[in-house]
Short mmCIF file of C-alpha atoms in Angstrom, two decimals:
data_model
loop_
_atom_site.label_atom_id
_atom_site.label_comp_id
_atom_site.label_asym_id
_atom_site.label_seq_id
_atom_site.Cartn_x
_atom_site.Cartn_y
_atom_site.Cartn_z
CA MET A 737 -63.02 116.98 -88.26
CA PRO A 738 -66.05 115.70 -87.24
CA VAL A 739 -66.07 112.14 -85.53
CA ILE A 740 -69.40 110.07 -86.22
CA LEU A 741 -70.54 107.10 -83.67
CA GLY A 742 -72.30 105.32 -86.47
CA ILE A 743 -74.04 102.39 -85.34
CA GLU A 744 -76.16 99.01 -87.47
CA SER A 745 -78.67 96.25 -86.07
CA SER A 746 -81.02 96.44 -88.97
CA CYS A 747 -80.91 92.21 -89.08
CA ASP A 748 -78.93 89.94 -87.99
CA GLU A 749 -75.35 91.70 -87.85
CA THR A 750 -74.65 94.33 -85.07
CA SER A 751 -72.06 96.64 -85.84
CA ALA A 752 -70.39 100.16 -85.00
CA ALA A 753 -67.93 101.90 -86.27
CA ILE A 754 -66.15 104.70 -85.78
CA CYS A 755 -65.62 107.27 -88.51
CA ALA A 756 -63.16 110.94 -88.07
CA ASP A 757 -63.79 112.68 -90.66
CA GLY A 758 -64.80 110.57 -93.56
CA ILE A 759 -61.44 108.10 -92.77
CA MET A 760 -63.00 104.32 -91.44
CA LEU A 761 -60.97 104.08 -88.20
CA SER A 762 -62.93 100.95 -87.18
CA ASN A 763 -65.73 98.79 -88.07
CA ILE A 764 -66.53 95.97 -85.87
CA ILE A 765 -69.61 93.09 -86.31
CA ALA A 766 -70.44 90.58 -84.73
CA ASN A 767 -72.10 87.82 -86.75
CA GLN A 768 -75.36 86.23 -85.27
CA THR A 769 -74.66 81.94 -85.38
CA ILE A 770 -78.22 80.99 -83.29
CA HIS A 771 -79.88 81.66 -87.03
CA GLU A 772 -78.08 79.40 -88.37
CA ALA A 773 -80.63 75.98 -86.41
CA TYR A 774 -83.30 77.76 -87.90
CA GLY A 775 -82.42 77.69 -92.31
CA GLY A 776 -83.15 81.94 -91.03
CA VAL A 777 -83.07 84.73 -89.24
CA VAL A 778 -85.77 84.88 -86.14
CA PRO A 779 -86.99 88.20 -85.45
CA GLU A 780 -87.57 87.41 -81.73
CA LEU A 781 -83.91 85.68 -80.86
CA ALA A 782 -82.07 88.45 -84.06
CA SER A 783 -83.36 90.57 -81.27
CA ARG A 784 -82.33 89.36 -78.00
CA VAL A 785 -78.37 88.43 -79.59
CA HIS A 786 -78.13 92.43 -80.47
CA GLN A 787 -78.55 93.58 -76.67
CA GLN A 788 -75.77 90.70 -75.72
CA ASN A 789 -73.00 92.44 -78.74
CA ILE A 790 -74.47 96.12 -78.89
CA ILE A 791 -72.41 97.38 -75.68
CA PRO A 792 -68.96 94.93 -76.29
CA ALA A 793 -69.30 95.95 -80.19
CA VAL A 794 -69.52 100.05 -79.52
CA GLN A 795 -66.74 99.46 -77.04
CA GLN A 796 -64.42 97.68 -79.16
CA ALA A 797 -64.66 99.92 -81.79
CA ILE A 798 -63.88 102.84 -79.69
CA ILE A 799 -60.74 100.66 -78.65
CA ASN A 800 -59.76 99.78 -82.43
CA ALA A 801 -60.25 103.63 -83.64
CA LYS A 802 -57.84 104.83 -80.60
CA VAL A 803 -60.70 107.30 -79.63
CA SER A 804 -62.12 108.22 -76.37
CA LYS A 805 -66.15 108.46 -75.86
CA ASN A 806 -66.02 111.78 -75.43
CA ASP A 807 -64.16 112.75 -78.98
CA ILE A 808 -67.36 111.68 -80.70
CA ASP A 809 -69.48 114.21 -82.17
CA ALA A 810 -72.85 112.59 -83.34
CA VAL A 811 -74.17 109.02 -83.08
CA ALA A 812 -75.27 108.06 -86.49
CA PHE A 813 -78.10 104.77 -86.42
CA THR A 814 -79.78 102.95 -88.47
CA ARG A 815 -83.70 103.91 -88.34
CA GLY A 816 -85.65 101.25 -91.62
CA PRO A 817 -85.80 99.93 -92.72
CA GLY A 818 -85.26 96.21 -91.06
CA LEU A 819 -86.62 94.04 -88.30
CA LEU A 820 -88.43 96.14 -85.98
CA GLY A 821 -87.09 94.36 -82.56
CA SER A 822 -83.64 94.68 -84.32
CA LEU A 823 -83.77 98.27 -84.96
CA LEU A 824 -85.67 99.20 -81.68
CA VAL A 825 -82.17 97.75 -80.17
CA GLY A 826 -79.85 100.03 -82.36
CA VAL A 827 -82.26 103.50 -81.87
CA SER A 828 -82.21 103.34 -77.82
CA PHE A 829 -78.50 102.48 -77.54
CA ALA A 830 -77.74 105.22 -79.83
CA LYS A 831 -80.71 107.90 -77.85
CA ALA A 832 -79.03 106.63 -74.58
CA PHE A 833 -75.53 107.55 -75.53
CA ALA A 834 -76.09 110.81 -77.22
CA LEU A 835 -77.96 112.09 -74.54
CA ALA A 836 -75.36 110.56 -71.49
CA GLN A 837 -72.83 112.48 -74.14
CA ASN A 838 -74.97 115.30 -75.43
CA VAL A 839 -73.94 115.14 -78.62
CA PRO A 840 -76.44 115.32 -81.70
CA LEU A 841 -78.49 112.25 -83.03
CA ILE A 842 -78.53 111.01 -87.02
CA ASP A 843 -80.92 108.73 -88.43
CA ILE A 844 -79.74 107.04 -91.33
CA ASN A 845 -81.56 105.17 -93.82
CA HIS A 846 -80.12 101.76 -94.50
CA MET A 847 -80.58 101.44 -98.18
CA GLN A 848 -78.54 104.56 -99.00
CA ALA A 849 -76.04 103.83 -96.76
CA HIS A 850 -75.29 100.83 -98.64
CA ILE A 851 -74.95 103.57 -101.51
CA LEU A 852 -72.93 105.68 -99.52
CA ALA A 853 -70.09 102.58 -98.72
CA HIS A 854 -68.42 103.68 -102.13
CA PHE A 855 -67.48 106.91 -100.21
CA ILE A 856 -65.80 105.09 -97.67
CA GLY A 857 -61.89 105.40 -99.31
CA ILE A 858 -60.25 106.61 -101.60
CA ASP A 859 -62.02 106.02 -105.35
CA LYS A 860 -64.80 107.67 -105.06
CA PRO A 861 -67.68 107.82 -107.52
CA GLN A 862 -69.02 111.03 -109.36
CA PHE A 863 -72.00 112.14 -109.35
CA PRO A 864 -74.47 111.14 -111.30
CA PHE A 865 -73.64 107.24 -111.02
CA LEU A 866 -76.31 104.11 -111.43
CA CYS A 867 -76.06 101.78 -108.33
CA LEU A 868 -77.26 98.30 -108.22
CA THR A 869 -78.36 97.74 -104.69
CA VAL A 870 -78.89 93.97 -104.38
CA SER A 871 -79.69 92.82 -100.76
CA GLY A 872 -82.02 89.47 -99.36
CA GLY A 873 -84.56 91.84 -99.04
CA HIS A 874 -84.14 94.99 -101.53
CA THR A 875 -83.05 94.64 -104.98
CA GLN A 876 -82.88 98.78 -107.02
CA ILE A 877 -81.53 100.74 -109.23
CA VAL A 878 -80.67 103.44 -108.12
CA LEU A 879 -80.20 107.43 -109.74
CA VAL A 880 -77.68 108.68 -107.90
CA LYS A 881 -77.94 113.00 -108.20
CA ASP A 882 -75.79 113.49 -105.08
CA TYR A 883 -75.25 111.89 -101.08
CA PHE A 884 -78.61 112.31 -99.89
CA ASP A 885 -80.39 112.89 -103.80
CA MET A 886 -81.51 109.01 -105.07
CA GLU A 887 -84.28 108.21 -107.04
CA ILE A 888 -85.42 104.44 -107.31
CA VAL A 889 -85.50 104.00 -111.16
CA GLY A 890 -86.34 100.46 -111.14
CA GLN A 891 -86.76 98.09 -108.15
CA THR A 892 -88.06 94.16 -108.11
CA GLN A 893 -91.93 93.76 -108.21
CA ASP A 894 -92.02 90.59 -105.49
CA ASP A 895 -89.02 88.71 -104.64
CA ALA A 896 -85.92 90.17 -104.39
CA ALA A 897 -82.66 88.81 -105.97
CA GLY A 898 -80.74 88.01 -102.21
CA GLU A 899 -84.10 86.05 -101.22
CA ALA A 900 -83.90 84.35 -104.43
CA LEU A 901 -80.62 82.53 -103.85
CA ASP A 902 -81.28 81.68 -100.52
CA LYS A 903 -84.62 79.57 -100.89
CA THR A 904 -82.88 78.22 -104.24
CA SER A 905 -79.77 77.07 -101.43
CA LYS A 906 -82.84 75.82 -99.23
CA VAL A 907 -84.80 73.71 -102.24
CA LEU A 908 -80.48 71.91 -102.70
CA GLY A 909 -79.79 71.02 -99.06
CA LEU A 910 -77.81 74.11 -97.83
CA PRO A 911 -77.55 75.30 -94.67
CA TYR A 912 -77.62 78.76 -93.89
CA PRO A 913 -76.61 81.32 -94.74
CA GLY A 914 -76.64 79.22 -98.52
CA GLY A 915 -75.67 82.64 -100.77
CA PRO A 916 -71.52 81.97 -100.00
CA LEU A 917 -72.26 78.01 -100.57
CA ILE A 918 -74.21 79.01 -104.17
CA ASP A 919 -70.94 81.38 -104.59
CA LYS A 920 -68.92 78.67 -104.08
CA TYR A 921 -70.00 76.03 -105.78
CA ALA A 922 -70.83 78.20 -108.75
CA ARG A 923 -66.72 79.09 -109.33
CA LEU A 924 -66.35 74.93 -110.08
CA GLY A 925 -69.42 74.59 -111.99
CA ASN A 926 -70.68 74.97 -115.12
CA PRO A 927 -72.68 77.80 -115.78
CA ASP A 928 -74.23 76.68 -119.03
CA ALA A 929 -75.37 73.30 -117.68
CA PHE A 930 -78.60 74.11 -117.55
CA LYS A 931 -80.76 76.61 -118.11
CA PHE A 932 -83.79 78.92 -116.70
CA PRO A 933 -86.27 81.35 -117.96
CA GLU A 934 -85.24 85.02 -117.87
CA PRO A 935 -88.40 87.05 -116.94
CA ASN A 936 -89.99 89.82 -119.03
CA ILE A 937 -90.85 92.52 -117.30
CA PRO A 938 -91.10 96.25 -118.68
CA ASP A 939 -88.93 99.41 -118.13
CA PHE A 940 -86.05 98.67 -115.22
CA ASP A 941 -87.76 97.02 -113.00
CA PHE A 942 -87.75 93.03 -111.58
CA SER A 943 -88.79 90.17 -111.10
CA PHE A 944 -87.63 86.59 -109.51
CA SER A 945 -90.80 84.43 -107.80
CA GLY A 946 -91.66 82.77 -111.36
CA LEU A 947 -87.54 81.86 -111.47
CA LYS A 948 -87.87 80.60 -108.36
CA THR A 949 -90.38 78.21 -108.75
CA SER A 950 -88.91 77.55 -111.58
CA ILE A 951 -85.82 76.28 -109.98
CA MET A 952 -87.65 74.53 -107.59
CA TYR A 953 -89.30 72.61 -110.19
CA PHE A 954 -85.83 71.68 -112.44
CA ILE A 955 -85.25 70.14 -108.82
CA ARG A 956 -88.19 68.07 -107.99
CA ASP A 957 -89.17 66.74 -111.34
CA ASN A 958 -84.89 65.94 -112.27
CA GLN A 959 -84.91 64.35 -108.39
CA ALA A 960 -88.23 62.16 -109.20
CA LYS A 961 -85.92 60.80 -112.17
CA ASN A 962 -82.77 60.17 -110.09
CA PRO A 963 -82.80 60.99 -106.28
CA ASP A 964 -78.64 61.94 -106.35
CA PHE A 965 -78.87 64.56 -108.42
CA VAL A 966 -79.20 67.06 -106.25
CA ALA A 967 -75.28 65.69 -104.76
CA GLN A 968 -73.92 64.58 -108.27
CA ASN A 969 -75.45 68.33 -110.22
CA MET A 970 -74.61 70.93 -107.24
CA ALA A 971 -71.77 72.94 -109.20
CA ASP A 972 -73.41 73.02 -112.53
CA ILE A 973 -76.87 74.00 -110.39
CA CYS A 974 -75.27 76.51 -108.00
CA ALA A 975 -73.35 77.97 -111.27
CA SER A 976 -76.44 78.06 -113.69
CA VAL A 977 -78.70 79.25 -111.17
CA GLU A 978 -75.98 81.89 -110.29
CA LYS A 979 -75.53 83.13 -114.12
CA ARG A 980 -79.68 83.68 -114.43
CA VAL A 981 -79.73 86.13 -111.67
CA VAL A 982 -76.81 87.55 -112.36
CA THR A 983 -77.87 87.96 -116.39
CA ILE A 984 -81.20 89.16 -115.08
CA LEU A 985 -79.21 91.75 -112.97
CA LEU A 986 -76.95 93.01 -115.35
CA ASN A 987 -79.09 93.05 -118.62
CA LYS A 988 -81.74 95.96 -116.30
CA LEU A 989 -78.71 98.31 -115.37
CA GLU A 990 -77.36 98.18 -118.67
CA LYS A 991 -80.77 99.48 -120.52
CA ALA A 992 -81.12 101.66 -117.68
CA ALA A 993 -77.49 102.85 -118.04
CA LYS A 994 -77.88 103.56 -121.75
CA ALA A 995 -81.06 105.14 -121.44
CA TYR A 996 -80.07 107.95 -118.35
CA ASP A 997 -77.12 108.55 -120.13
CA VAL A 998 -74.95 107.74 -117.24
CA LYS A 999 -71.44 106.40 -117.67
CA THR A 1000 -71.25 104.92 -114.03
CA ILE A 1001 -72.33 102.01 -112.57
CA ALA A 1002 -71.92 100.86 -108.90
CA LEU A 1003 -72.98 97.81 -107.16
CA ALA A 1004 -73.97 97.29 -103.51
CA GLY A 1005 -76.25 95.71 -100.55
CA GLY A 1006 -74.99 92.02 -99.36
CA VAL A 1007 -75.36 89.99 -102.48
CA SER A 1008 -72.45 92.83 -104.01
CA ALA A 1009 -70.27 89.97 -101.96
CA ASN A 1010 -71.38 87.44 -105.17
CA THR A 1011 -68.15 86.38 -107.34
CA GLY A 1012 -70.43 85.99 -110.54
CA LEU A 1013 -71.84 89.90 -109.82
CA ARG A 1014 -68.94 91.42 -109.57
CA LEU A 1015 -66.99 90.03 -112.22
CA GLY A 1016 -70.49 90.80 -114.52
CA ILE A 1017 -70.51 94.42 -113.48
CA GLN A 1018 -66.85 94.83 -114.24
CA GLN A 1019 -67.10 93.20 -117.71
CA LEU A 1020 -70.44 94.96 -118.42
CA ALA A 1021 -68.45 98.73 -117.51
CA ASP A 1022 -65.38 97.28 -119.87
CA LYS A 1023 -67.66 96.52 -122.51
CA HIS A 1024 -69.54 100.20 -122.63
CA ASN A 1025 -65.66 102.11 -121.29
CA TRP A 1026 -67.87 102.89 -118.62
CA LYS A 1027 -66.98 102.82 -114.91
CA SER A 1028 -67.64 100.51 -112.23
CA PHE A 1029 -67.68 101.24 -108.25
CA ILE A 1030 -67.55 98.06 -105.80
CA PRO A 1031 -67.26 98.42 -101.82
CA ALA A 1032 -64.66 95.77 -100.41
CA PHE A 1033 -66.24 92.65 -98.95
CA GLU A 1034 -66.83 94.07 -95.44
CA TYR A 1035 -68.70 97.13 -96.56
CA CYS A 1036 -70.43 95.12 -98.93
CA THR A 1037 -73.10 93.37 -96.28
CA ASP A 1038 -74.55 94.48 -92.95
CA ASN A 1039 -71.58 96.99 -92.00
CA ALA A 1040 -71.90 100.40 -89.16
CA ALA A 1041 -69.40 102.09 -91.26
CA MET A 1042 -71.25 102.95 -93.83
CA ILE A 1043 -73.73 104.34 -91.19
CA ALA A 1044 -70.71 106.40 -90.52
CA ILE A 1045 -70.02 107.53 -93.93
CA ALA A 1046 -73.64 108.59 -94.02
CA GLY A 1047 -73.79 109.98 -90.58
CA HIS A 1048 -70.86 112.49 -91.91
CA TYR A 1049 -71.86 113.85 -94.73
CA LYS A 1050 -75.68 113.76 -93.12
CA PHE A 1051 -73.38 115.98 -89.97
CA LEU A 1052 -71.57 118.79 -92.43
CA LYS A 1053 -75.19 119.65 -93.68
CA GLY A 1054 -75.93 120.22 -89.65
CA GLU A 1055 -79.01 117.56 -90.00
CA PHE A 1056 -80.10 116.00 -87.26
CA ILE A 1057 -82.69 114.67 -84.95
CA GLY A 1058 -84.52 114.31 -81.49
CA GLN A 1059 -84.82 112.13 -78.71
CA GLN A 1060 -88.68 111.55 -79.95
CA VAL A 1061 -87.18 109.62 -82.67
CA ALA A 1062 -88.32 105.73 -83.75
CA PRO A 1063 -87.75 102.97 -86.08
CA LEU A 1064 -89.08 102.75 -88.90
CA ALA A 1065 -89.85 98.71 -90.09
CA ARG A 1066 -90.60 100.36 -93.48
CA MET A 1067 -88.75 103.70 -94.32
CA PRO A 1068 -89.30 105.98 -96.76
CA PHE A 1069 -86.08 105.93 -99.77
#
């Protein structure tokens, strides 16, 4: 019954979790509010706040799990991809803790961990399945054949979906982080009020740079006619933008599921917390009588529980790494 300590520090959340025999006992997430003043994540500030948060987060995770540090059998940590300075904090702590406790290290790919978040809890997908992984930095369709046998069959050629939403929120004058605010306003608006283009990208790949540009020009042109346009139409703009982003994502997912004859689809990544996308994937599954899986909200954004569960399955396979390990800002899938 392995007890795994999970460490996540790839961006601006410092998180620690304890997993025992595949069951999550605790999941502590320390968010960083310092970036709100800058309208986005400042890497140097993020790494400094990680240094302040990492020990309290781990200590609280151990307390909440009602275990001792001597009960921990291995330390799983995010090796990459992510901000190098942020990753350094988590990797350095994991190495030091493992060395002090004389337990093995398990390096985890952050994007694979988002997918493996589906194996936290009782209701788990069966292999193979397709997972739409959507975050501020990544947009991928992944064919998941086994826990660590994954193939990217489609991905963005430029901007990620989360980035398009973040840039839209900036143009609209919304404070950082803007994604949850777009979601909030979209619930109050008409998704058919305004039309935005869907890019014509081959196969199962995505592109969001053109959509981002069209939204920017749309706002600029309408504000030139009416300076109060955004304030008067905020809910409808957010609803219309969200609808287009969701349809771009789900149209590609539907196409890939048919091509690979996969009848189980899943959603992962920070943008999987978006209400419209969560409803959309359930509707898509209902339309084709497929099964759909969406993680609980606390496992959508960056968190150590997904690192711990990934570490659990690597522990069972005996896949460990030595103290010479270094973080990778870009990590092969």
